[in-house]
CSV table of C-alpha atoms and ligand atoms in Angstrom, one decimal:
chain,number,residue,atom,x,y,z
A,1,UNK,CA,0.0,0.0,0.0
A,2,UNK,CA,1.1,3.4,-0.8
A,3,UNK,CA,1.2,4.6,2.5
A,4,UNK,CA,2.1,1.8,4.2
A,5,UNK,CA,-1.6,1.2,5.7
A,6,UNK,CA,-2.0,-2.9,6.1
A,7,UNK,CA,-5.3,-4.6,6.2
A,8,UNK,CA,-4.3,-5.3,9.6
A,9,UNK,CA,-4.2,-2.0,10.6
A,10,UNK,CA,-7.4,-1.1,8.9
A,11,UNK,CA,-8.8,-4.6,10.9
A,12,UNK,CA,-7.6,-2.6,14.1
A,13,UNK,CA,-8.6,0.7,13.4
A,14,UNK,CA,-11.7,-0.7,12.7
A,15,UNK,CA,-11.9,-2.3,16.0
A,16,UNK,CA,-10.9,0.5,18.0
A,17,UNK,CA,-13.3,2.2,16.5
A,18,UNK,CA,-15.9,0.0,16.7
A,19,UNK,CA,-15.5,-0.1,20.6
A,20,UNK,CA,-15.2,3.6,21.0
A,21,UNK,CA,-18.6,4.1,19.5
A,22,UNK,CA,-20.3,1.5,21.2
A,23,UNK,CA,-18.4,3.0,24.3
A,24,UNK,CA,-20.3,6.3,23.7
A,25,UNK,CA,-23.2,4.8,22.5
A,26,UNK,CA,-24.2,3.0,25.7
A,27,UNK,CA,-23.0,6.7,27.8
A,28,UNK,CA,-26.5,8.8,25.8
A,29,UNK,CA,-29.5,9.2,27.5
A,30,UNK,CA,-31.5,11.4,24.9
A,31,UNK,CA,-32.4,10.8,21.1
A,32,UNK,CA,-30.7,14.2,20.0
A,33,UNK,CA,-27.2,12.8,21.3
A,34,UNK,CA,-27.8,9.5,19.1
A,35,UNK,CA,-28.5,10.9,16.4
A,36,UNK,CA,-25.7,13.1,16.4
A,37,UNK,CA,-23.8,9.4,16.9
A,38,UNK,CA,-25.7,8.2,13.7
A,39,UNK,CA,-24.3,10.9,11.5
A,40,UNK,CA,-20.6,10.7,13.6
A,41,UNK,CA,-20.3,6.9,12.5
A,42,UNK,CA,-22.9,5.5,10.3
A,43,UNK,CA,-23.5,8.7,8.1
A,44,UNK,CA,-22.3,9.2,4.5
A,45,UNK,CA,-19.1,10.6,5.9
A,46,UNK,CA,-18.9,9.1,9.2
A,47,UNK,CA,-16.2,7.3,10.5
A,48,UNK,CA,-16.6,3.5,9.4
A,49,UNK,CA,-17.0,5.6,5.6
A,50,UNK,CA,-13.9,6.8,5.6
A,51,UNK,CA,-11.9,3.8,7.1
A,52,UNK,CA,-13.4,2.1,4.3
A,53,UNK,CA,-12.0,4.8,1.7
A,54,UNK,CA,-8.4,3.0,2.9
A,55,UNK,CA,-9.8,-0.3,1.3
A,56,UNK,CA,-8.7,1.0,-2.4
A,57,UNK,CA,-4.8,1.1,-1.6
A,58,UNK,CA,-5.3,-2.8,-0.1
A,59,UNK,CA,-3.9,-5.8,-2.3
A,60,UNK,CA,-7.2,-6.7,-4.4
A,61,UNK,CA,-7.3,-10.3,-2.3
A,62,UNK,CA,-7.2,-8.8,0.8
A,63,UNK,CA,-10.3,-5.9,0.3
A,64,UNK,CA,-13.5,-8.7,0.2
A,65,UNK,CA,-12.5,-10.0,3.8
A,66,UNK,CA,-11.7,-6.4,4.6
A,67,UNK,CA,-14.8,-5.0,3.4
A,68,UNK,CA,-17.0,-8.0,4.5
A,69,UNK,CA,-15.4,-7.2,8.3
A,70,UNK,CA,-16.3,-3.5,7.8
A,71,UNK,CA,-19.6,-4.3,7.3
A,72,UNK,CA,-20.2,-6.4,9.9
A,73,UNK,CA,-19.2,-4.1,11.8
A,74,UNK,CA,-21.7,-1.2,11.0
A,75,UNK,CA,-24.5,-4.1,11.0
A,76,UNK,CA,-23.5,-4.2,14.6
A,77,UNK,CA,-23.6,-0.8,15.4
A,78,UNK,CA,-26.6,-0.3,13.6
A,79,UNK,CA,-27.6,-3.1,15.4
A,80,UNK,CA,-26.4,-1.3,19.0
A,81,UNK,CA,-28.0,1.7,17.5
A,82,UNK,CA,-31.5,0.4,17.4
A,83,UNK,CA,-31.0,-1.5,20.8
A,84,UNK,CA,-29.8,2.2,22.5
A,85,UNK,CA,-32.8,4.0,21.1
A,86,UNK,CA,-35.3,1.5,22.3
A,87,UNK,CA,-33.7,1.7,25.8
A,88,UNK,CA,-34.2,5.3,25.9
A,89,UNK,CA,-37.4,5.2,24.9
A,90,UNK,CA,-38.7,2.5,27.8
A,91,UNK,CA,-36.7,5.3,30.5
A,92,UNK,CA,-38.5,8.4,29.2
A,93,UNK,CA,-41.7,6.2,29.4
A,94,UNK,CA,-40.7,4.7,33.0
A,95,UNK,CA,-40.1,8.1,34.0
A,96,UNK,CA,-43.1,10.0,32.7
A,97,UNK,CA,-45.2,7.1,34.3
A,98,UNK,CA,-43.3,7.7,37.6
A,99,UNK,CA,-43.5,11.5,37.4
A,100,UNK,CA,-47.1,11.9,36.1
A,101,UNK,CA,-48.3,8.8,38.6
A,102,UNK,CA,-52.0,8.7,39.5
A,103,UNK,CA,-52.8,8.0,43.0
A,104,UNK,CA,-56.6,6.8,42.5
A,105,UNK,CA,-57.1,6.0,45.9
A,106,UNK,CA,-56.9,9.9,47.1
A,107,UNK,CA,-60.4,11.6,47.6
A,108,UNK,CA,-61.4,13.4,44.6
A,109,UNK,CA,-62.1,17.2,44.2
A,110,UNK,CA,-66.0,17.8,45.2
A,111,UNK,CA,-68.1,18.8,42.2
A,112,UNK,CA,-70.1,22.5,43.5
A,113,UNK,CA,-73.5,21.1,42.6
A,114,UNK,CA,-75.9,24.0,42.1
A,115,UNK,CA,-79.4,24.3,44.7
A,116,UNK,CA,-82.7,25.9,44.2
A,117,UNK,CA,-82.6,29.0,45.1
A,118,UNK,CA,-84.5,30.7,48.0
A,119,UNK,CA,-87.5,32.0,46.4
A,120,UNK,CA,-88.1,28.8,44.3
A,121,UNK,CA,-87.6,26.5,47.1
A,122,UNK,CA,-90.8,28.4,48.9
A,123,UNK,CA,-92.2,28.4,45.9
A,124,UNK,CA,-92.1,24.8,45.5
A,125,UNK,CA,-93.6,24.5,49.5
A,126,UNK,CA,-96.6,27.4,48.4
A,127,UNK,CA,-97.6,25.4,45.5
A,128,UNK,CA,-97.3,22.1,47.4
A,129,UNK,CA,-100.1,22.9,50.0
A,130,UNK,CA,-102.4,24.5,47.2
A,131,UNK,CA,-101.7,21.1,45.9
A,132,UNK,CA,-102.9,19.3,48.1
A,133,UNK,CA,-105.9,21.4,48.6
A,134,UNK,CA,-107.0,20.8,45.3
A,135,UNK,CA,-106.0,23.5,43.1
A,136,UNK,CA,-104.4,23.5,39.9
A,137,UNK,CA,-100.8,25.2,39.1
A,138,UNK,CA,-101.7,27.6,36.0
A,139,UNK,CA,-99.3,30.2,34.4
A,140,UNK,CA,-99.8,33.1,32.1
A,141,UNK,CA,-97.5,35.8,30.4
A,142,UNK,CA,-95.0,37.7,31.5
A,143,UNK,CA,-95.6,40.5,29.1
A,144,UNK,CA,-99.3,41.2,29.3
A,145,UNK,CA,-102.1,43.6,27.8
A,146,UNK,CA,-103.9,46.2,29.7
A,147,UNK,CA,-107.0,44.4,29.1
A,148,UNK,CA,-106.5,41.6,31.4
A,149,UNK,CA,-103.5,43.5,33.8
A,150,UNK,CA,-106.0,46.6,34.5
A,151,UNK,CA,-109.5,46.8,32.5
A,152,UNK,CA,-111.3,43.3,32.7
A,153,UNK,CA,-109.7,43.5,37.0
A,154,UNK,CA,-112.2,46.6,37.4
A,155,UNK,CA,-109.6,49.3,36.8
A,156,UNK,CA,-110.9,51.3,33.7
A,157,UNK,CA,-108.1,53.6,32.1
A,158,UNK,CA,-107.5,56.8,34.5
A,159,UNK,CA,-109.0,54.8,37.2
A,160,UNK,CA,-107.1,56.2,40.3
A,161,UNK,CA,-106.2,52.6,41.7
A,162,UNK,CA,-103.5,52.2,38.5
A,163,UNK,CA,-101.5,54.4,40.5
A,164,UNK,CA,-101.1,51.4,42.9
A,165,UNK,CA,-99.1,49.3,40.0
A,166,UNK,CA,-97.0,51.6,37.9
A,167,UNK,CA,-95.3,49.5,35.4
A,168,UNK,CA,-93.1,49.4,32.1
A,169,UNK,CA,-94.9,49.6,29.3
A,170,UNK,CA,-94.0,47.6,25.9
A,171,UNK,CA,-93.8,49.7,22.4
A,172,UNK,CA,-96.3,48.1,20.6
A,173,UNK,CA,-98.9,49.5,18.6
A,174,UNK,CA,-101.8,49.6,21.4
A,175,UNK,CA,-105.2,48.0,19.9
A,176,UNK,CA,-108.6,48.4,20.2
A,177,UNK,CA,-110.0,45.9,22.6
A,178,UNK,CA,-106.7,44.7,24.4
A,179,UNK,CA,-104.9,48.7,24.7
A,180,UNK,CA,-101.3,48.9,25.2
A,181,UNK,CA,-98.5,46.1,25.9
A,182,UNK,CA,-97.3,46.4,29.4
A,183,UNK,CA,-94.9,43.9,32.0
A,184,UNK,CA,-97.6,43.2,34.2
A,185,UNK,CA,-98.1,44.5,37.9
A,186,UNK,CA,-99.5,40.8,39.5
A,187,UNK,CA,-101.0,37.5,38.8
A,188,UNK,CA,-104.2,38.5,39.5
A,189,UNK,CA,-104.3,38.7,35.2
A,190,UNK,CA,-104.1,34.7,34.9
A,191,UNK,CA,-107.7,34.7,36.7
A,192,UNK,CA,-109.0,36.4,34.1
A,193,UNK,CA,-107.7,34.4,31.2
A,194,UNK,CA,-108.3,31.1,33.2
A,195,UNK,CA,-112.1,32.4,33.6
A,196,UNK,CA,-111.9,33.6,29.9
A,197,UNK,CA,-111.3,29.8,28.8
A,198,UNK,CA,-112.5,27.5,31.3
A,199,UNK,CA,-116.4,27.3,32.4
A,200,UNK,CA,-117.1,27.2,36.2
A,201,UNK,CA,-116.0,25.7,38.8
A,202,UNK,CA,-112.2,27.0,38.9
A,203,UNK,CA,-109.7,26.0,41.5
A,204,UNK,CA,-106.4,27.7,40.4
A,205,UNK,CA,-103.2,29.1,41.7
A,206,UNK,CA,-100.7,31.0,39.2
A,207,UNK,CA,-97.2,31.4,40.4
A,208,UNK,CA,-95.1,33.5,38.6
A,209,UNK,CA,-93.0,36.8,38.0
A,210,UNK,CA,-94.1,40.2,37.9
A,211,UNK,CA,-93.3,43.8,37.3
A,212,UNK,CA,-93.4,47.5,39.1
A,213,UNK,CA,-91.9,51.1,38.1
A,214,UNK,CA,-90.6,50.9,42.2
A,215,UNK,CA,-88.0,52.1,44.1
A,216,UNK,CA,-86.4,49.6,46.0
A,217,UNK,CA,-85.7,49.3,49.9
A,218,UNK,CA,-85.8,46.7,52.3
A,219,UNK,CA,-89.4,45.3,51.8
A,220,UNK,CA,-89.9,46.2,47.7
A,221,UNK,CA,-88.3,44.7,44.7
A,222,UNK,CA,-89.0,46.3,41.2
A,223,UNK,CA,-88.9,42.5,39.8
A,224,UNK,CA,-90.7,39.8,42.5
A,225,UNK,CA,-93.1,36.5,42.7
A,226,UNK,CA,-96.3,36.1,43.3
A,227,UNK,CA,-98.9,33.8,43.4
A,228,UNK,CA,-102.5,34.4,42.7
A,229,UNK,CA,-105.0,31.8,43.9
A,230,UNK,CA,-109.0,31.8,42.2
A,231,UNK,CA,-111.9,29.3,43.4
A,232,UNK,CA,-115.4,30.1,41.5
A,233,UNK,CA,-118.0,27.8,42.4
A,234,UNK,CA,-121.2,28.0,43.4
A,235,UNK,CA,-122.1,29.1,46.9
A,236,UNK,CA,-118.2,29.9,47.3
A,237,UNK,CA,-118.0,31.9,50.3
A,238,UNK,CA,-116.0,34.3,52.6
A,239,UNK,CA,-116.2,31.2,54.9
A,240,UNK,CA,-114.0,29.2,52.1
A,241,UNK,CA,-111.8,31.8,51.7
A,242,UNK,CA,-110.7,31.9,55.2
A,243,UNK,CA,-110.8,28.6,55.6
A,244,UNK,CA,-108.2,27.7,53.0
A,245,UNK,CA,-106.2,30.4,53.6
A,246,UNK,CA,-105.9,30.0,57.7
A,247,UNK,CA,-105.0,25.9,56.3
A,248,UNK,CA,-102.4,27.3,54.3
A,249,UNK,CA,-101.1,29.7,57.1
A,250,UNK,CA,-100.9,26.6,59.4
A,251,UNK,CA,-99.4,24.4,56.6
A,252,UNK,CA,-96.4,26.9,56.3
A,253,UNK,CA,-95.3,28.4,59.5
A,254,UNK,CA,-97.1,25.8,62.0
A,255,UNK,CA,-100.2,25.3,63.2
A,256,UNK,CA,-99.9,27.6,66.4
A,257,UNK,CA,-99.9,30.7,63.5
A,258,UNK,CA,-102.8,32.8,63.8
A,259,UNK,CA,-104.2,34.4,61.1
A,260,UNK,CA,-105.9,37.9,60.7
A,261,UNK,CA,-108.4,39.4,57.8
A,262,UNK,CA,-108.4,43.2,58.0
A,263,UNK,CA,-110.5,44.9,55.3
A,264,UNK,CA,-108.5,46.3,52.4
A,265,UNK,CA,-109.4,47.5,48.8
A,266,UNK,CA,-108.3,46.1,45.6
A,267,UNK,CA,-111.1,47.3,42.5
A,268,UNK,CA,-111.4,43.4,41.4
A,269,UNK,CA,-112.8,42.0,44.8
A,270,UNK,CA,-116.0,42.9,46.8
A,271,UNK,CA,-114.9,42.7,50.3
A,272,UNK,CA,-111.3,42.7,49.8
A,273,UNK,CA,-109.0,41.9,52.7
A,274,UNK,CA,-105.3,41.9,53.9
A,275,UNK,CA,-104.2,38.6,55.7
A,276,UNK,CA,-101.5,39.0,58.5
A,277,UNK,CA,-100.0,36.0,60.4
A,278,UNK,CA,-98.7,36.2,64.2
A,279,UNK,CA,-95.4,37.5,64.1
A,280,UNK,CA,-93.1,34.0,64.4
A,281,UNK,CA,-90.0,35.9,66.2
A,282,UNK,CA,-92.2,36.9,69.0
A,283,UNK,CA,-95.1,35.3,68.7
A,284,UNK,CA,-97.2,38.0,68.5
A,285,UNK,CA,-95.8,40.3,71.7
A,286,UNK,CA,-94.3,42.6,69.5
A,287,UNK,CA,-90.7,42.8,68.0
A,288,UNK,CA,-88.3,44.6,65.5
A,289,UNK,CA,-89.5,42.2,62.8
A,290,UNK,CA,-93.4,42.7,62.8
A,291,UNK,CA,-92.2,46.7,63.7
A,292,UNK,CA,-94.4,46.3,67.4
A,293,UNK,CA,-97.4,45.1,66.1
A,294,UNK,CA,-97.0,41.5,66.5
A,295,UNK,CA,-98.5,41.1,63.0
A,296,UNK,CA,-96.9,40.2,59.1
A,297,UNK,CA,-99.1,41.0,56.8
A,298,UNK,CA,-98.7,38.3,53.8
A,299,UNK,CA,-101.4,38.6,51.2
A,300,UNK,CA,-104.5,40.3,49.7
A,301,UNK,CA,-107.7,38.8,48.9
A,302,UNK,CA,-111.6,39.3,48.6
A,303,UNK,CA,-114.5,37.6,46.8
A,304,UNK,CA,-114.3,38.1,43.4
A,305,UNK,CA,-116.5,41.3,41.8
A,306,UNK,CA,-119.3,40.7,40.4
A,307,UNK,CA,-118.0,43.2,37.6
A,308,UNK,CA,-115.2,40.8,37.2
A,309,UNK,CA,-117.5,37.5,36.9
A,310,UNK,CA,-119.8,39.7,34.6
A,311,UNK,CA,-116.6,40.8,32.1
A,312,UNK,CA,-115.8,36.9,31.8
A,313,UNK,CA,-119.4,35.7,31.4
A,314,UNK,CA,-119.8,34.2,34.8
A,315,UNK,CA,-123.1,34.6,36.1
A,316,UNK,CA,-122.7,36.6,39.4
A,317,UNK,CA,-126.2,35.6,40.7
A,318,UNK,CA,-124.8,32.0,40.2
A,319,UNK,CA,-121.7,31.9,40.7
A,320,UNK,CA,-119.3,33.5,43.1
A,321,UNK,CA,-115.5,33.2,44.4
A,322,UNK,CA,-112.9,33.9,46.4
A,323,UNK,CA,-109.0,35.3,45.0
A,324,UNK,CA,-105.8,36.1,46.6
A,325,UNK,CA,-102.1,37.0,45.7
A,326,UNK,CA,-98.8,36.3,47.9
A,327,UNK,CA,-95.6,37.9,47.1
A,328,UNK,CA,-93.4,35.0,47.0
A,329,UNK,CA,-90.2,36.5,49.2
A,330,UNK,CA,-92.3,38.5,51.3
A,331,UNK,CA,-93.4,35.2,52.6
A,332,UNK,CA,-89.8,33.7,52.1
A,333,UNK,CA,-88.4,36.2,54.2
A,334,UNK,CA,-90.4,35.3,57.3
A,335,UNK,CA,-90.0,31.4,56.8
A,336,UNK,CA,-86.3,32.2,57.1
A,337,UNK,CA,-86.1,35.4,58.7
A,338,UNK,CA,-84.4,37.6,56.1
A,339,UNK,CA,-84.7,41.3,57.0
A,340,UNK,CA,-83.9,42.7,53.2
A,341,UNK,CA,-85.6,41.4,50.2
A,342,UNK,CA,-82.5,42.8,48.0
A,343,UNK,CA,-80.6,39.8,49.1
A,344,UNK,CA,-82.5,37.7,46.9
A,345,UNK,CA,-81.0,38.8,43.2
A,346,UNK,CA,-78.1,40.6,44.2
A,347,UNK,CA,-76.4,36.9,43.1
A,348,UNK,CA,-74.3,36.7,46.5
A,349,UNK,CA,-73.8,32.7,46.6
A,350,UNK,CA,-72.8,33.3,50.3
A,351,UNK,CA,-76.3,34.5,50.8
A,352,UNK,CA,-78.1,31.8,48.6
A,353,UNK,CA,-76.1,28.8,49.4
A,354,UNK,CA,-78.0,29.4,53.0
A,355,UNK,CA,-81.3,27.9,52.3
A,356,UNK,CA,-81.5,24.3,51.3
B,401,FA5,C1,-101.8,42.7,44.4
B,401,FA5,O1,-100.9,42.6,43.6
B,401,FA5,C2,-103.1,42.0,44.2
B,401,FA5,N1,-103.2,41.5,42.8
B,401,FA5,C3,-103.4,40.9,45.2
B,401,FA5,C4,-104.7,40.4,45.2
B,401,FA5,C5,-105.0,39.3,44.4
B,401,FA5,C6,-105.7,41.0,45.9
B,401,FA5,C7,-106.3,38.7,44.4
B,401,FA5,C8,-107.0,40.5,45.9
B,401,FA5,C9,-107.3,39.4,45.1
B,401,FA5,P1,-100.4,44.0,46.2
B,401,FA5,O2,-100.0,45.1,45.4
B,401,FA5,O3,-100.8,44.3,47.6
B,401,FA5,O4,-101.7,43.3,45.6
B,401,FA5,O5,-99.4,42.8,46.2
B,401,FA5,C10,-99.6,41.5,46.8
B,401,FA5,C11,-98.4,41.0,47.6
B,401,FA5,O6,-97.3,41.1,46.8
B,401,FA5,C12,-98.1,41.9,48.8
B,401,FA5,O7,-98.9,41.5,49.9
B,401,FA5,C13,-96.6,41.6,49.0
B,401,FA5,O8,-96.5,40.4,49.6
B,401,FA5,C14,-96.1,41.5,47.6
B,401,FA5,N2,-95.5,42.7,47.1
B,401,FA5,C15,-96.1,43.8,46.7
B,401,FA5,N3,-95.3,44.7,46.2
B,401,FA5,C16,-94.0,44.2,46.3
B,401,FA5,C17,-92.7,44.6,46.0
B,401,FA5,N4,-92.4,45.8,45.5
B,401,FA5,N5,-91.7,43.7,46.3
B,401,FA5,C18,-91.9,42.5,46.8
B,401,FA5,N6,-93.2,42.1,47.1
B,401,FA5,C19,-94.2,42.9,46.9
């Protein structure tokens, strides 16, 4: 050979370096350091490559056994190669597994799970004792006509008694028989559409939400619950009416409650009346709560006009009937003692999550 190089020494060179790259081989730990290894050794001109280059100056006999050798000897390290990248592969997998480990045993997080909130949970108890007194859960709209909020209740247009329920009115062309498009001030409209569509004898309540052009304080919402109650039958009487709403009384806050009728005025009912309960902090003596009285007033009610009966087709010398209407957290805030009824929507969950 020209230089001198032997196919032994090319044997040994390609030994040594055989053993220094599986020497370094076995040292990586990370694919980006074998494949810099790859290129180093097995690459186009890597290492074993250009040993092999030295196989030209050999004696022609001597390059097959050479060359056979060389090979063999990147088979191996390919070989090694593949071996070494597995391996890394299983220790980045043991050690993800290891790091990212999954105790399942520990207790998990607690899902928040949502509750009713106060005013329907009383809502719920209202309607339940109607229930069972045999009245039917109706509902009617939100956004209402002045016909059945105001005109068919007995309160003609410019009738003094609208100025008890200021409201928001809807822009809507106002027709002929039904007048303008308003958000309406109680329940007490359901009776009339119930009456409207259903011959006598009625047994309804009508939960729902209603609307008043209010200020708000302590006692009065601009947005609030109600539910109306209707029973046309004939001979319906005052009797009835006190009877199922004393019931009711005792059914909600206990049957040591007593319950008062004081006369009141609302232009649908003929005698109308205010219902009060004994006041529950002090049962009756007289407190902060019932403001020294030792009364809560909860509802209004009355036997239904004859007017009313009359504007439905209803024959008042037949038939007659009793009506009421319950704010919904007026009464909630008694059952749970609540001394402002802006609590209710000002969406404090420390307030809500109270009532279960
Ligand atoms: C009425 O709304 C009549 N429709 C009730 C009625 C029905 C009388 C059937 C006769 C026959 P009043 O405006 O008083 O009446 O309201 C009834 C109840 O709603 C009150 O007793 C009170 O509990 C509640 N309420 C009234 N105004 C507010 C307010 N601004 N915020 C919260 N609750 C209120």
């Amino acid at each position: 050979m020209a230089d001198g190089t032997t196919a032994a020494d090319i044997v040994a060179q390609l030994e040594a370096l055989e053993r220094e790259a599986q020497d370094k081989l076995a040292e990586f730990t990370s694919d980006s350091d074998v494949n810099e290894w790859r290129t180093a050794y097995l690459g186009r001109s890597g290492k074993v490559t250009q040993l092999l280059r030295g196989l030209g100056g050999l004696p022609k006999e001597e390059r097959p056994r050479v060359g056979q050798l060389a090979n063999t000897v990147k088979g191996r390290l390919a070989e090694a190669l593949e071996a070494r990248q597995a391996a890394i592969q299983r220790d980045q997998l043991a050690g993800a597994l290891q790091s990212e480990a999954l105790d399942v045993t520990l207790p998990g997080e607690p899902v928040r799970v949502g509750q009713l909130h106060p005013t329907s949970l009383v809502l719920n108890e209202i309607l339940g004792v109607f229930e069972r007194l045999g009245f039917q859960v109706v509902e009617g709209p939100e956004v209402e006509w002045d016909r059945y909020n105001f005109a068919m209740l007995n309160i003609p247009a410019d009738h003094p008694a609208r100025d008890m329920w200021d409201t928001f009115y809807v822009e809507a062309e106002p027709t002929k028989s039904f007048g303008s498009m308003l958000l309406r001030t109680h329940t007490s409209p359901v009776q009339v559409r119930v009456m409207e569509d259903t011959p006598p004898p009625v047994r309804v309540v009508a939960p729902g939400r209603v609307y008043r052009n209010e200020a708000t304080d302590a006692s009065h919402e601009a947005i609030f619950y109600q539910v109306e109650g209707l029973a046309v039958d004939e001979r319906t009487s005052m009797a009835d009416l006190k009877g199922v709403l004393t019931a009711f009384a005792h059914d909600l806050f206990g049957e040591k409650t007593r319950v008062r009728f004081n006369c009141s005025y609302f232009p649908f009912v003929e005698p109308g009346a205010e219902v009060s309960i004994s006041c529950h902090v002090c049962d009756g003596g007289g407190c902060r709560v019932c403001k020294h009285t030792g009364w809560l007033e909860i509802l209004g009610c009355g036997m239904v006009h004859p007017s009313v009966l009359e504007a439905v087709n209803y024959d008042p010398a037949r038939y007659s009937g009793f009506a009421f209407g319950m704010g919904v957290e007026r009464i909630a805030m008694l059952k749970y003692g609540i001394d402002d009824i802006r609590y209710f929507y000002s969406n404090d969950v420390r307030f809500l999550q109270q009532f279960r």
